[in-house]
CSV table of C-alpha atoms in Angstrom, one decimal:
chain,number,residue,atom,x,y,z
A,1,MET,CA,-39.3,54.6,45.9
A,2,LYS,CA,-42.8,55.3,44.7
A,3,GLU,CA,-41.5,57.8,42.2
A,4,ARG,CA,-38.9,55.3,40.9
A,5,LEU,CA,-41.6,52.6,40.4
A,6,THR,CA,-44.1,54.8,38.7
A,7,ASN,CA,-41.6,56.8,36.6
A,8,ASN,CA,-42.0,55.7,33.0
A,9,LEU,CA,-44.5,53.0,34.1
A,10,GLY,CA,-45.8,52.4,30.6
A,11,LEU,CA,-42.3,51.8,29.2
A,12,LYS,CA,-41.6,49.3,32.0
A,13,ILE,CA,-44.7,47.3,31.4
A,14,LEU,CA,-44.0,47.3,27.7
A,15,ALA,CA,-40.5,46.0,28.4
A,16,VAL,CA,-41.9,43.1,30.5
A,17,VAL,CA,-44.3,42.1,27.7
A,18,ILE,CA,-41.5,42.2,25.1
A,19,ALA,CA,-39.3,40.1,27.3
A,20,VAL,CA,-42.0,37.4,27.8
A,21,PHE,CA,-42.7,37.4,24.0
A,22,MET,CA,-39.0,37.0,23.2
A,23,TRP,CA,-38.8,34.1,25.7
A,24,LEU,CA,-41.7,32.3,24.1
A,25,ILE,CA,-40.0,32.8,20.7
A,26,MET,CA,-36.8,31.3,22.0
A,27,VAL,CA,-38.6,28.4,23.6
A,28,ASN,CA,-40.6,27.6,20.5
A,29,VAL,CA,-37.5,27.9,18.4
A,30,SER,CA,-35.1,25.9,20.6
A,31,ASN,CA,-37.7,23.5,22.3
A,32,PRO,CA,-35.3,22.5,25.1
A,33,LEU,CA,-35.5,19.3,27.1
A,34,THR,CA,-37.2,19.3,30.5
A,35,THR,CA,-37.7,16.7,33.2
A,36,ASP,CA,-41.2,15.6,34.0
A,37,SER,CA,-42.8,12.9,36.2
A,38,LYS,CA,-46.0,10.9,36.6
A,39,SER,CA,-47.4,8.9,39.5
A,40,VAL,CA,-48.0,5.3,38.2
A,41,THR,CA,-49.7,2.3,40.0
A,42,VAL,CA,-47.4,-0.7,40.4
A,43,GLU,CA,-48.8,-4.0,39.1
A,44,MET,CA,-47.7,-7.3,40.5
A,45,ILE,CA,-46.8,-10.0,37.9
A,46,ASN,CA,-45.9,-13.7,38.1
A,47,GLU,CA,-48.3,-14.3,41.1
A,48,ASP,CA,-48.2,-18.0,40.2
A,49,VAL,CA,-44.7,-18.2,41.8
A,50,LEU,CA,-46.4,-17.6,45.2
A,51,ASN,CA,-49.5,-19.7,44.4
A,52,LYS,CA,-47.3,-22.7,43.7
A,53,SER,CA,-45.9,-22.3,47.2
A,54,ASN,CA,-49.4,-21.9,48.6
A,55,LEU,CA,-48.7,-18.3,49.6
A,56,THR,CA,-50.4,-15.0,49.1
A,57,TYR,CA,-49.2,-11.5,49.7
A,58,GLU,CA,-50.2,-8.0,50.9
A,59,MET,CA,-48.6,-4.8,49.8
A,60,ILE,CA,-46.9,-2.7,52.6
A,61,GLY,CA,-47.3,1.0,52.1
A,62,LYS,CA,-48.3,2.7,48.8
A,63,ASN,CA,-48.8,0.8,45.6
A,64,THR,CA,-47.6,3.8,43.4
A,65,VAL,CA,-44.2,5.0,42.3
A,66,THR,CA,-43.0,8.2,40.6
A,67,VAL,CA,-41.7,7.7,37.1
A,68,SER,CA,-39.4,10.5,35.9
A,69,TYR,CA,-38.4,11.1,32.3
A,70,GLU,CA,-37.0,13.8,29.9
A,71,VAL,CA,-39.1,15.3,27.2
A,72,ARG,CA,-39.2,18.3,25.0
A,73,VAL,CA,-41.1,21.2,26.5
A,74,ARG,CA,-43.6,21.3,23.6
A,75,ASP,CA,-44.3,17.5,24.0
A,76,GLN,CA,-45.0,17.5,27.8
A,77,TYR,CA,-48.8,17.6,27.4
A,78,ARG,CA,-48.8,14.6,25.1
A,79,ILE,CA,-47.6,12.2,27.9
A,80,SER,CA,-49.8,10.8,30.7
A,81,ALA,CA,-49.5,8.3,33.5
A,82,SER,CA,-51.2,5.6,31.5
A,83,ASP,CA,-48.4,5.6,28.9
A,84,PHE,CA,-46.2,3.8,31.5
A,85,PHE,CA,-46.3,0.3,32.9
A,86,ALA,CA,-44.7,-0.1,36.3
A,87,TYR,CA,-44.5,-3.6,37.6
A,88,ALA,CA,-42.9,-5.8,40.3
A,89,ASP,CA,-42.0,-9.3,39.4
A,90,LEU,CA,-42.8,-11.6,42.4
A,91,SER,CA,-40.2,-14.1,41.1
A,92,GLN,CA,-37.6,-11.5,42.2
A,93,LEU,CA,-38.9,-11.3,45.8
A,94,TYR,CA,-36.1,-11.0,48.4
A,95,ASP,CA,-37.5,-13.1,51.3
A,96,VAL,CA,-35.4,-11.4,54.0
A,97,THR,CA,-36.8,-7.9,53.5
A,98,GLY,CA,-39.9,-8.7,51.4
A,99,SER,CA,-38.7,-6.2,48.8
A,100,ILE,CA,-39.2,-6.5,45.0
A,101,PRO,CA,-37.5,-4.2,42.4
A,102,VAL,CA,-39.9,-2.0,40.4
A,103,GLN,CA,-39.4,-1.8,36.7
A,104,VAL,CA,-41.0,0.5,34.2
A,105,ASP,CA,-41.7,0.2,30.5
A,106,ILE,CA,-43.3,2.6,28.0
A,107,ALA,CA,-46.6,1.1,27.3
A,108,ASN,CA,-47.7,3.5,24.6
A,109,GLU,CA,-45.5,3.2,21.5
A,110,ALA,CA,-46.8,6.5,20.2
A,111,VAL,CA,-45.0,8.4,22.9
A,112,ARG,CA,-41.8,6.4,22.9
A,113,PRO,CA,-40.1,8.8,20.5
A,114,LEU,CA,-41.0,11.8,22.7
A,115,ILE,CA,-39.1,10.5,25.7
A,116,GLN,CA,-35.4,11.0,25.8
A,117,GLY,CA,-33.4,8.3,27.4
A,118,THR,CA,-34.7,5.7,29.9
A,119,PRO,CA,-37.4,6.6,32.5
A,120,THR,CA,-36.4,6.2,36.1
A,121,VAL,CA,-38.6,5.1,39.0
A,122,ARG,CA,-38.7,6.2,42.6
A,123,PRO,CA,-38.8,4.4,45.0
A,124,GLY,CA,-37.0,1.5,43.3
A,125,VAL,CA,-38.6,-1.3,45.3
A,126,VAL,CA,-42.0,-2.2,46.8
A,127,ARG,CA,-42.4,-4.3,49.9
A,128,ILE,CA,-44.9,-7.1,50.5
A,129,GLU,CA,-45.8,-9.5,53.3
A,130,THR,CA,-46.5,-13.1,52.4
A,131,GLU,CA,-49.0,-15.3,54.2
A,132,PRO,CA,-50.2,-18.9,53.7
A,133,LEU,CA,-52.9,-19.1,51.2
A,134,GLN,CA,-56.2,-20.8,52.3
A,135,LYS,CA,-59.0,-22.3,50.2
A,136,LYS,CA,-62.2,-22.9,52.2
A,137,ARG,CA,-65.6,-24.3,51.3
A,138,PHE,CA,-68.6,-22.3,52.5
A,139,ASP,CA,-72.2,-23.6,52.4
A,140,ILE,CA,-74.5,-20.8,51.1
A,141,LYS,CA,-77.0,-19.4,53.6
A,142,ALA,CA,-80.2,-17.4,52.8
A,143,HIS,CA,-80.6,-13.9,54.4
A,144,THR,CA,-84.1,-12.8,53.7
A,145,VAL,CA,-85.3,-9.2,53.8
A,146,GLY,CA,-89.0,-8.2,54.2
A,147,THR,CA,-92.1,-10.1,55.4
A,148,GLU,CA,-94.2,-12.5,53.5
A,149,GLN,CA,-97.9,-11.7,52.6
A,150,GLU,CA,-100.2,-12.5,55.5
A,151,GLY,CA,-101.3,-16.1,55.5
A,152,TYR,CA,-98.0,-17.3,53.9
A,153,ALA,CA,-94.7,-18.3,55.3
A,154,LEU,CA,-91.2,-18.9,54.0
A,155,GLY,CA,-90.5,-22.5,53.3
A,156,SER,CA,-87.2,-23.8,52.0
A,157,VAL,CA,-84.5,-21.9,50.1
A,158,THR,CA,-82.3,-24.0,47.8
A,159,PHE,CA,-79.2,-22.9,45.9
A,160,ASN,CA,-77.5,-24.0,42.7
A,161,PRO,CA,-74.7,-24.7,43.6
A,162,GLU,CA,-75.1,-25.2,47.3
A,163,TYR,CA,-71.6,-24.0,48.2
A,164,VAL,CA,-68.7,-21.9,47.0
A,165,TYR,CA,-65.0,-21.8,47.5
A,166,ALA,CA,-63.2,-18.8,48.9
A,167,THR,CA,-59.5,-18.4,48.4
A,168,GLY,CA,-57.3,-15.8,50.2
A,169,ALA,CA,-54.9,-15.1,53.0
A,170,ARG,CA,-55.5,-17.3,56.0
A,171,SER,CA,-56.0,-14.3,58.3
A,172,VAL,CA,-58.6,-12.9,55.9
A,173,ILE,CA,-60.5,-16.1,55.4
A,174,GLY,CA,-60.5,-16.5,59.2
A,175,GLN,CA,-62.6,-13.3,59.4
A,176,ILE,CA,-65.4,-14.9,57.3
A,177,SER,CA,-68.0,-16.7,59.4
A,178,SER,CA,-70.4,-17.6,56.6
A,179,VAL,CA,-71.2,-16.9,53.0
A,180,GLY,CA,-74.7,-16.2,51.8
A,181,VAL,CA,-77.0,-14.2,49.6
A,182,GLU,CA,-79.7,-11.6,50.3
A,183,ILE,CA,-83.2,-12.4,49.1
A,184,ASN,CA,-86.1,-10.0,49.2
A,185,ILE,CA,-89.4,-11.7,50.2
A,186,ASP,CA,-91.5,-8.7,51.0
A,187,GLY,CA,-95.1,-9.4,50.2
A,188,ILE,CA,-94.3,-12.7,48.5
A,189,ASN,CA,-97.1,-15.3,48.2
A,190,SER,CA,-95.7,-17.8,45.7
A,191,ASP,CA,-92.5,-19.6,44.9
A,192,ARG,CA,-89.7,-17.5,43.4
A,193,ASP,CA,-86.6,-18.1,41.4
A,194,GLY,CA,-83.7,-15.7,40.9
A,195,VAL,CA,-80.0,-15.0,40.9
A,196,ALA,CA,-78.2,-13.3,43.7
A,197,ARG,CA,-74.6,-12.0,44.4
A,198,VAL,CA,-72.6,-13.9,47.0
A,199,LYS,CA,-71.7,-11.9,50.1
A,200,PHE,CA,-69.5,-12.5,53.2
A,201,TYR,CA,-71.0,-12.4,56.8
A,202,ASP,CA,-69.5,-12.3,60.3
A,203,ALA,CA,-70.5,-14.3,63.3
A,204,ASN,CA,-73.5,-12.0,64.0
A,205,ASP,CA,-74.8,-12.4,60.4
A,206,ASN,CA,-73.8,-8.9,59.5
A,207,GLU,CA,-72.4,-8.3,56.0
A,208,LEU,CA,-68.6,-8.3,56.2
A,209,LYS,CA,-66.3,-6.1,54.1
A,210,VAL,CA,-63.1,-8.2,54.0
A,211,GLN,CA,-59.8,-6.4,54.3
A,212,GLY,CA,-57.8,-8.2,51.7
A,213,ASP,CA,-58.1,-10.0,48.4
A,214,VAL,CA,-60.5,-12.9,48.5
A,215,LYS,CA,-61.5,-14.7,45.4
A,216,LEU,CA,-64.6,-16.8,44.9
A,217,ASN,CA,-65.0,-19.5,42.4
A,218,LEU,CA,-68.5,-18.1,41.7
A,219,GLU,CA,-69.7,-14.5,42.2
A,220,GLU,CA,-73.4,-15.3,41.8
A,221,VAL,CA,-75.7,-18.3,42.5
A,222,GLU,CA,-79.2,-19.3,41.5
A,223,TYR,CA,-81.8,-19.7,44.2
A,224,HIS,CA,-85.3,-21.1,44.5
A,225,VAL,CA,-87.7,-20.0,47.3
A,226,THR,CA,-90.6,-22.2,48.4
A,227,ILE,CA,-93.6,-20.3,49.9
A,228,LEU,CA,-96.0,-22.2,52.2
A,229,SER,CA,-99.5,-21.5,53.3
A,230,VAL,CA,-100.3,-20.9,57.0
A,231,LYS,CA,-103.4,-22.3,58.7
A,232,ASN,CA,-104.7,-22.4,62.3
A,233,LEU,CA,-105.6,-25.9,63.5
A,234,ALA,CA,-107.9,-26.5,66.5
A,235,LEU,CA,-106.6,-29.1,69.0
A,236,ASP,CA,-108.6,-32.3,69.4
A,237,PHE,CA,-107.9,-34.2,72.7
A,238,GLN,CA,-108.5,-37.9,72.9
A,239,VAL,CA,-108.4,-38.8,76.6
A,240,GLN,CA,-108.0,-42.4,77.7
A,241,GLY,CA,-108.4,-44.2,81.1
A,242,LYS,CA,-110.7,-43.9,84.1
A,243,VAL,CA,-110.4,-41.8,87.2
A,244,ALA,CA,-110.5,-43.4,90.6
A,245,ASP,CA,-113.9,-44.3,92.1
A,246,GLY,CA,-115.5,-41.2,93.7
A,247,TYR,CA,-114.0,-38.8,91.1
A,248,ARG,CA,-115.0,-37.6,87.7
A,249,PHE,CA,-113.1,-36.3,84.7
A,250,THR,CA,-114.7,-32.9,83.9
A,251,GLY,CA,-112.8,-31.8,80.8
A,252,VAL,CA,-109.6,-30.6,79.2
A,253,ASP,CA,-107.9,-27.3,79.8
A,254,CYS,CA,-104.9,-26.3,77.5
A,255,SER,CA,-102.5,-23.4,77.5
A,256,ILE,CA,-103.2,-22.8,73.8
A,257,LYS,CA,-106.5,-23.2,71.9
A,258,ASN,CA,-105.1,-23.7,68.4
A,259,VAL,CA,-101.8,-23.9,66.7
A,260,SER,CA,-100.5,-22.3,63.5
A,261,VAL,CA,-98.9,-24.7,61.0
A,262,GLU,CA,-97.5,-24.2,57.5
A,263,GLY,CA,-97.3,-26.4,54.5
A,264,LEU,CA,-98.3,-26.8,50.9
A,265,ARG,CA,-101.8,-25.6,50.2
A,266,SER,CA,-102.8,-28.9,48.8
A,267,VAL,CA,-101.7,-30.7,52.0
A,268,LEU,CA,-103.4,-28.2,54.4
A,269,ALA,CA,-106.7,-28.4,52.6
A,270,SER,CA,-107.6,-31.7,54.1
A,271,ILE,CA,-106.7,-30.9,57.7
A,272,SER,CA,-108.7,-28.9,60.2
A,273,THR,CA,-107.6,-30.2,63.6
A,274,LEU,CA,-104.5,-31.5,65.3
A,275,THR,CA,-105.2,-34.6,67.3
A,276,VAL,CA,-103.5,-35.2,70.7
A,277,PRO,CA,-103.7,-39.0,71.0
A,278,GLY,CA,-105.0,-40.8,74.0
A,279,GLU,CA,-101.7,-42.5,74.8
A,280,LEU,CA,-100.4,-39.1,75.8
A,281,LEU,CA,-103.5,-38.2,77.8
A,282,ARG,CA,-104.2,-41.0,80.3
A,283,LEU,CA,-106.3,-40.7,83.4
A,284,ASP,CA,-105.7,-44.1,85.0
A,285,GLY,CA,-106.8,-43.9,88.7
A,286,ALA,CA,-106.5,-40.1,88.9
A,287,THR,CA,-107.7,-38.4,92.0
A,288,LYS,CA,-106.6,-34.8,91.0
A,289,ASP,CA,-105.9,-32.7,88.0
A,290,VAL,CA,-103.3,-34.3,85.6
A,291,LYS,CA,-100.9,-31.9,83.9
A,292,ILE,CA,-99.1,-33.2,80.7
A,293,GLU,CA,-96.6,-31.4,78.6
A,294,VAL,CA,-97.1,-32.2,74.9
A,295,ASN,CA,-94.7,-31.4,72.1
A,296,LEU,CA,-97.1,-30.5,69.3
A,297,SER,CA,-94.4,-30.5,66.6
A,298,GLN,CA,-94.1,-34.3,67.0
A,299,LEU,CA,-97.8,-34.8,66.3
A,300,LEU,CA,-97.8,-33.1,62.8
A,301,PRO,CA,-98.3,-35.2,59.7
A,302,ASP,CA,-95.6,-35.4,57.1
A,303,ASN,CA,-95.0,-32.2,55.0
A,304,ILE,CA,-96.5,-30.0,57.7
A,305,SER,CA,-94.4,-28.0,60.2
A,306,MET,CA,-95.1,-25.5,62.9
A,307,ALA,CA,-95.3,-21.9,61.9
A,308,LYS,CA,-92.5,-19.6,63.1
A,309,GLU,CA,-94.6,-17.8,65.7
A,310,ALA,CA,-96.4,-21.0,67.0
A,311,ASP,CA,-95.9,-22.5,70.4
A,312,LEU,CA,-94.2,-25.8,70.1
A,313,THR,CA,-95.2,-27.0,73.6
A,314,ALA,CA,-98.7,-27.2,75.1
A,315,ILE,CA,-99.6,-27.7,78.7
A,316,VAL,CA,-102.7,-29.9,78.8
A,317,THR,CA,-104.6,-30.2,82.1
A,318,LEU,CA,-107.0,-33.1,82.5
A,319,LYS,CA,-109.5,-31.8,85.1
A,320,VAL,CA,-110.5,-34.2,87.8
A,321,GLU,CA,-113.0,-33.4,90.6
A,322,PRO,CA,-114.3,-35.4,93.6
A,323,LEU,CA,-117.9,-36.4,93.7
A,324,GLU,CA,-120.2,-35.3,96.6
A,325,THR,CA,-123.3,-37.0,97.9
A,326,ARG,CA,-126.5,-35.1,98.8
A,327,GLU,CA,-129.8,-36.3,100.4
A,328,VAL,CA,-132.8,-35.0,98.5
A,329,ALA,CA,-136.3,-35.3,100.0
A,330,CYS,CA,-138.8,-36.1,97.3
A,331,ASP,CA,-142.6,-35.9,97.5
A,332,LEU,CA,-144.0,-39.3,96.8
A,333,LYS,CA,-147.2,-37.8,95.4
A,334,ARG,CA,-145.2,-37.1,92.2
A,335,THR,CA,-144.5,-40.8,91.7
A,336,SER,CA,-145.7,-42.3,88.5
A,337,PHE,CA,-147.3,-45.8,88.8
A,338,GLU,CA,-146.7,-48.0,85.8
A,339,ASN,CA,-148.5,-51.1,84.7
A,340,GLY,CA,-151.3,-50.6,87.3
A,341,ARG,CA,-154.8,-52.1,87.2
A,342,GLU,CA,-157.8,-49.8,86.7
A,343,ASN,CA,-159.7,-51.3,89.7
A,344,TYR,CA,-156.7,-51.0,92.0
A,345,ASN,CA,-155.7,-48.1,94.1
A,346,TYR,CA,-152.0,-47.4,94.9
A,347,TYR,CA,-150.6,-45.2,97.5
A,348,PHE,CA,-147.6,-44.9,99.9
A,349,GLU,CA,-147.5,-45.2,103.6
A,350,GLN,CA,-145.3,-42.0,103.9
A,351,GLU,CA,-145.4,-38.7,102.1
A,352,LYS,CA,-141.7,-38.2,101.3
A,353,VAL,CA,-138.6,-40.3,100.7
A,354,ASN,CA,-134.9,-39.4,100.9
A,355,LEU,CA,-132.8,-40.1,97.9
A,356,SER,CA,-129.0,-40.2,98.1
A,357,ILE,CA,-127.6,-38.7,94.9
A,358,ARG,CA,-124.0,-38.3,93.9
A,359,GLY,CA,-122.5,-35.7,91.6
A,360,LEU,CA,-120.2,-32.7,91.5
A,361,GLN,CA,-120.7,-30.2,94.3
A,362,GLU,CA,-121.6,-27.4,91.9
A,363,ASP,CA,-124.2,-29.5,90.1
A,364,LEU,CA,-125.7,-30.8,93.4
A,365,GLU,CA,-126.2,-27.2,94.6
A,366,LYS,CA,-128.3,-26.5,91.6
A,367,LEU,CA,-130.3,-29.8,91.8
A,368,LYS,CA,-134.0,-29.3,92.4
A,369,GLU,CA,-136.7,-31.8,93.2
A,370,ASP,CA,-138.4,-31.0,89.8
A,371,ASP,CA,-135.3,-32.3,88.1
A,372,ILE,CA,-135.9,-35.8,89.5
A,373,ALA,CA,-138.4,-38.2,88.0
A,374,TYR,CA,-139.3,-41.4,89.7
A,375,SER,CA,-141.8,-44.2,89.1
A,376,VAL,CA,-142.8,-47.7,90.5
A,377,ASP,CA,-143.7,-50.7,88.4
A,378,VAL,CA,-146.8,-52.1,90.2
A,379,GLY,CA,-147.6,-54.7,87.6
A,380,GLY,CA,-148.2,-58.1,89.3
A,381,MET,CA,-148.8,-56.5,92.7
A,382,GLY,CA,-152.0,-57.8,94.5
A,383,PRO,CA,-153.8,-56.1,97.3
A,384,GLY,CA,-151.8,-55.6,100.4
A,385,VAL,CA,-148.6,-53.8,101.5
A,386,HIS,CA,-145.5,-54.2,99.4
A,387,PRO,CA,-141.9,-52.9,99.8
A,388,VAL,CA,-140.8,-51.2,96.6
A,389,GLU,CA,-137.8,-49.4,95.2
A,390,LEU,CA,-138.4,-46.3,93.2
A,391,GLU,CA,-137.1,-46.2,89.7
A,392,VAL,CA,-135.3,-42.8,89.7
A,393,ARG,CA,-134.4,-41.0,86.5
A,394,LEU,CA,-131.6,-38.4,86.8
A,395,SER,CA,-130.1,-36.1,84.3
A,396,ASP,CA,-126.6,-36.7,83.1
A,397,GLY,CA,-124.0,-35.9,85.7
A,398,PHE,CA,-125.9,-37.5,88.6
A,399,GLU,CA,-125.7,-40.9,90.1
A,400,MET,CA,-128.3,-42.6,92.3
A,401,MET,CA,-126.5,-44.0,95.4
A,402,GLY,CA,-129.4,-45.2,97.5
A,403,GLN,CA,-132.9,-44.5,98.9
A,404,GLU,CA,-135.0,-45.1,102.0
A,405,PRO,CA,-137.3,-48.1,102.1
A,406,VAL,CA,-140.8,-47.4,100.7
A,407,MET,CA,-144.0,-49.3,101.4
A,408,ILE,CA,-146.8,-49.2,98.9
A,409,ILE,CA,-150.4,-50.1,99.7
A,410,VAL,CA,-152.5,-51.7,97.0
A,411,GLU,CA,-156.3,-51.8,97.4
A,412,ASP,CA,-158.8,-53.7,95.2
A,413,LEU,CA,-161.6,-51.3,94.6
A,414,SER,CA,-163.8,-54.0,93.0
A,415,GLU,CA,-163.9,-56.0,96.3
A,416,GLU,CA,-164.8,-53.0,98.3
A,417,SER,CA,-167.6,-52.3,95.9
A,418,SER,CA,-168.9,-55.9,96.1
A,419,ALA,CA,-168.8,-55.8,99.9
A,420,ALA,CA,-170.7,-52.5,99.9
A,421,SER,CA,-173.3,-54.0,97.6
A,422,GLU,CA,-173.7,-57.0,99.8
A,423,GLU,CA,-174.2,-54.8,102.9
A,424,SER,CA,-176.7,-52.8,101.0
A,425,SER,CA,-178.6,-55.9,99.9
A,426,GLU,CA,-178.7,-57.3,103.5
A,427,GLY,CA,-180.1,-54.0,104.7
A,428,ASP,CA,-182.9,-54.1,102.2
A,429,ASN,CA,-183.8,-57.7,103.0
A,430,HIS,CA,-183.9,-56.9,106.7
A,431,THR,CA,-186.3,-54.0,106.1
A,432,ASP,CA,-188.6,-56.2,104.2
């Protein structure tokens, strides 16, 4: 077998080459007809027929067909799929099966003479499913990306127009939870205008790629972003009312010290504190701490709102403590005599006096005798023994509740001096 194949190999190869050459000559001379085909996309026409019935459709299966035609061999390369127009007329829909005949035309007049006879199409029909058409209005929502510059906050976002209409199959429209635009605010510190493309979103605010044909009356909308300044305001508490007798209001404790608010810079410039009014902080007859929950957002002036991260609610505690009483022994030598006469001598019968002083327990424990000043107005007192009440001066936070009786002795030094002089004179006379 090997010998048969290799015997006269050169002549055999030459014979094959001559045969191919002769075939090419015959083809070029005779240019026979051949059958060729192209895959062509089917276009739907007369959609208004369904729209008038408030219906839409979805293609079942492939949307392409095979177009076959006869052409001379030498002209095959000159014909492409774009030279044909395959279409299905929705007015010819057969409702029972949902099928529509496919027709084909030669779209390129330049190739029409090259095609012999009438092109055929396979398959001859396409199938669709009809569904009620729905038109729904959606308000446009803002979906921001990024973070504002520190000290600023996103205010309002307005759109022009504020809504769009989406039209499509009811099942597809039902998949759309909202319609919005994506706006980049990273590092923003001033108002911004722009144009953004409308997108569909699901119930979790994730962008939705709808499965089906949905048409919007507008593909893009204009937007305006307002940027606000952020400021920390200290809380100012205005407490009203009085605690019960024997108790003292000692101050305000709050779950937050200040609150972040946002607004236009011109508005925030004149505000440094947020006042919690007295009608919300009343002490009337309190005998223990009073806790009050305050909604801070309700106290803000117009054109100012709480910042995103701010606490809306503050727990305010009005501190109330009971007063205690302590007996303090004071040395009467420290007493200051006021309005006394130069020739009078003033002194007390006892050395100490007990003063009853009321205050907070913590303050009473720190109270020393040197912290207490006391005096007696002796003006108008003549010689003798007089009951007096000390005038006690205490620092803020203490209250004088009572004191022991005190007797003061007043002596006239001029009378004693006269008596001594008389006794001296009598003694001299007796000597004489």
